[in-house]
PDB file of C-alpha atoms in Angstrom:
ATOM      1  CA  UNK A   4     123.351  78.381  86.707  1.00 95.00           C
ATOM      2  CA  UNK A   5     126.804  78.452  85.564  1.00 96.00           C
ATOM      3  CA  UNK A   6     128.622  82.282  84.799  1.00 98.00           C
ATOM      4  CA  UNK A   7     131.749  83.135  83.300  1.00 98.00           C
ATOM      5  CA  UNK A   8     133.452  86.051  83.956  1.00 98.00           C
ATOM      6  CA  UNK A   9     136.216  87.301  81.961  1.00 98.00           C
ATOM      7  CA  UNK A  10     138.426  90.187  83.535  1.00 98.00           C
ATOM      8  CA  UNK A  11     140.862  92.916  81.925  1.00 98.00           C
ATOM      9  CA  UNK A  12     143.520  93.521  84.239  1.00 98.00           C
ATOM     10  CA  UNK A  13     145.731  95.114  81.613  1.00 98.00           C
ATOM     11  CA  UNK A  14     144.923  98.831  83.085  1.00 97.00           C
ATOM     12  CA  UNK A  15     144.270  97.079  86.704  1.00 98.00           C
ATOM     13  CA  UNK A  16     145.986  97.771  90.543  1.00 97.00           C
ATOM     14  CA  UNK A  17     146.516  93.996  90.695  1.00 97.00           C
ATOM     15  CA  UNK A  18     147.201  94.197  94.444  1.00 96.00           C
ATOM     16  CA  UNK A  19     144.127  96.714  94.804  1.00 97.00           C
ATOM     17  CA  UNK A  20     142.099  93.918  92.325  1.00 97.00           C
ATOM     18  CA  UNK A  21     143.597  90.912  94.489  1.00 97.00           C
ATOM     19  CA  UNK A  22     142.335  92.495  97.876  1.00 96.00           C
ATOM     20  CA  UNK A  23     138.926  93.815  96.376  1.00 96.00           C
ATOM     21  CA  UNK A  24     138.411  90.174  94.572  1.00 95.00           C
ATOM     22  CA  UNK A  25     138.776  88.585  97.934  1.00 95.00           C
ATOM     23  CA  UNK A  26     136.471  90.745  99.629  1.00 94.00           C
ATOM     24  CA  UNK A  27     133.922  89.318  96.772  1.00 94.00           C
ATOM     25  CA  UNK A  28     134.667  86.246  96.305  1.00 94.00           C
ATOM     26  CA  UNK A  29     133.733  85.918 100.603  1.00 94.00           C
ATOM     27  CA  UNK A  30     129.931  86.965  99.290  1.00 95.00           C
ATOM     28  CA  UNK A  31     129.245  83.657  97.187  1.00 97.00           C
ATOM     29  CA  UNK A  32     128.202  81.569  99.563  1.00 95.00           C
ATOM     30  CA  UNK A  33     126.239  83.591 101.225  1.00 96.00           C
ATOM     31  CA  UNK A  34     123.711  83.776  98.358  1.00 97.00           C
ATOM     32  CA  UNK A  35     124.580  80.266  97.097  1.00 97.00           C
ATOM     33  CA  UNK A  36     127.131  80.764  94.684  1.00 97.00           C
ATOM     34  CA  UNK A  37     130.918  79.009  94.539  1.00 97.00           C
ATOM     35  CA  UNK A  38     133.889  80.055  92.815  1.00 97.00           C
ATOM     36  CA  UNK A  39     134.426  76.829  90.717  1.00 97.00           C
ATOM     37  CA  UNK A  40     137.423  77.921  88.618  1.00 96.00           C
ATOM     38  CA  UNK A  41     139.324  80.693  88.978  1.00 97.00           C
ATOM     39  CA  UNK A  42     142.460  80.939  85.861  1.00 98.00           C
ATOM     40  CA  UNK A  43     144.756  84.180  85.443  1.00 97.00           C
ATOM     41  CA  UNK A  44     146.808  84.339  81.879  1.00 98.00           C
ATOM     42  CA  UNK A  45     150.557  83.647  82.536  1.00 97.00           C
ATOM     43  CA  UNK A  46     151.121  87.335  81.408  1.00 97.00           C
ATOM     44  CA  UNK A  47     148.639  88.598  84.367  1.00 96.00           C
ATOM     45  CA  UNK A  48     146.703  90.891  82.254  1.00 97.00           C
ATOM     46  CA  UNK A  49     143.931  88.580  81.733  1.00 98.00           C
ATOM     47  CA  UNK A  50     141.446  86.358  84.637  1.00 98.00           C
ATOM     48  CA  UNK A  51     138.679  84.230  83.978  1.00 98.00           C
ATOM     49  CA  UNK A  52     136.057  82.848  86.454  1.00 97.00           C
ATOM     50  CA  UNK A  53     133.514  79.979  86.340  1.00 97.00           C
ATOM     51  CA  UNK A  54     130.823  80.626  89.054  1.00 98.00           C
ATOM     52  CA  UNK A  55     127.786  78.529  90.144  1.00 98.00           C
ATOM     53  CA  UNK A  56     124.631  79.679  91.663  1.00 98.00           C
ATOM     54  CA  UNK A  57     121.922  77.244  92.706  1.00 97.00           C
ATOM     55  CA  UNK A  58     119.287  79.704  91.184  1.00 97.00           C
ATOM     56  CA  UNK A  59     118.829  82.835  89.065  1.00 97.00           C
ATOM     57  CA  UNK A  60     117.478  84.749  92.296  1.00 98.00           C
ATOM     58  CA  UNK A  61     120.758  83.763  93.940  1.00 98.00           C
ATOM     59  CA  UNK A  62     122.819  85.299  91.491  1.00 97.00           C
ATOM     60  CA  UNK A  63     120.864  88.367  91.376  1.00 97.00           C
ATOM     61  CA  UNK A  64     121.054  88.737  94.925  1.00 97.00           C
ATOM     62  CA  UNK A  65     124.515  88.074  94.861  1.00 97.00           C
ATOM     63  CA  UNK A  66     125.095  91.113  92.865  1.00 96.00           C
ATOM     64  CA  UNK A  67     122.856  93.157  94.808  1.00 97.00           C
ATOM     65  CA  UNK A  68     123.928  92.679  98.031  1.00 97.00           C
ATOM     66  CA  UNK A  69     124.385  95.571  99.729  1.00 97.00           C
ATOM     67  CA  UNK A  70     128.043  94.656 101.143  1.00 96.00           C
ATOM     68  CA  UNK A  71     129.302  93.931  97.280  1.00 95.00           C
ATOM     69  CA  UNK A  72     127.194  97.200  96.357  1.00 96.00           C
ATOM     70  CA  UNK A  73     129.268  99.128  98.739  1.00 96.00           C
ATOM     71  CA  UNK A  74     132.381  97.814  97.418  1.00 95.00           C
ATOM     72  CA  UNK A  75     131.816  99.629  94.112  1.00 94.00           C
ATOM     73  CA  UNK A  76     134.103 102.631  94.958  1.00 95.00           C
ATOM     74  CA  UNK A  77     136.804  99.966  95.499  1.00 96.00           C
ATOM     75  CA  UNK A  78     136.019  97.966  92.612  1.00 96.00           C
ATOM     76  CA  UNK A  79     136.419 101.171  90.265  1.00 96.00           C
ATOM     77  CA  UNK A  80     139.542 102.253  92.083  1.00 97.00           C
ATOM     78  CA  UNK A  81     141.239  98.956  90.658  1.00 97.00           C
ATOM     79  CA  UNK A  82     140.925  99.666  86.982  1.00 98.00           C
ATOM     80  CA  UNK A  83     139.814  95.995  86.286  1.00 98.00           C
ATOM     81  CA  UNK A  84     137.385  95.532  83.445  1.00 98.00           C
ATOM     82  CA  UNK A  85     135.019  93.146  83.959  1.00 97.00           C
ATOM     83  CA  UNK A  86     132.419  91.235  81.820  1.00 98.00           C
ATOM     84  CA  UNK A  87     129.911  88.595  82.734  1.00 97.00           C
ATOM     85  CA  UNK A  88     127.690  85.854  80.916  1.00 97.00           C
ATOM     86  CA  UNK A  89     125.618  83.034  81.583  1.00 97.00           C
ATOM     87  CA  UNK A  90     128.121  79.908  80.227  1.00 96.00           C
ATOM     88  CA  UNK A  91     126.780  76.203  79.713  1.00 92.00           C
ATOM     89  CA  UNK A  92     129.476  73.008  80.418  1.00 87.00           C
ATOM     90  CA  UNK A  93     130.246  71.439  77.183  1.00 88.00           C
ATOM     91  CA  UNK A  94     130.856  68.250  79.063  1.00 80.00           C
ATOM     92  CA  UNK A  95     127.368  67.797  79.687  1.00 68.00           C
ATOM     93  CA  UNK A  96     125.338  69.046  76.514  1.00 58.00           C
TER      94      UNK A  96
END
């Protein structure tokens, strides 16, 4: 299952944003996920991720798990926007 997430970092902390984003990023492969693409606009007020997950219950844990869940407070505190959606590879359709 391929995602896309698109982040506004226009209002964002970026060095708050960098360190949270790390933390998260650590998470993936716990619940099988990678970080397959990871772009930030030349003007740093835009970021845009491809992720993988093996499975739908793998994302869905991902985003529950209790670690990322605690990071909330953190993520807030960066004033990063984010939005997510399921994506499909041109490439291959």
């Amino acid at each position: 299952m391929l995602m896309v997430v698109i982040l506004d970092l226009s209002q964002a902390d970026i060095v708050r944003f960098d360190a949270c984003e790390a933390k998260m990023i650590t998470l993936l492969e716990r619940h099988n996920g990678q970080l397959q693409r990871r772009i930030r606009a030349l003007d740093g007020q835009t970021e845009a991720h491809i992720l993988h997950f093996a499975t739908e219950p793998d994302l869905h844990a991902y985003l529950a798990d209790p670690y990322r869940v605690a990071l909330r407070s953190d993520w807030l505190a960066t004033g990063a926007v984010s939005r997510m959606f399921e994506g499909a590879d041109l490439s291959i359709i």
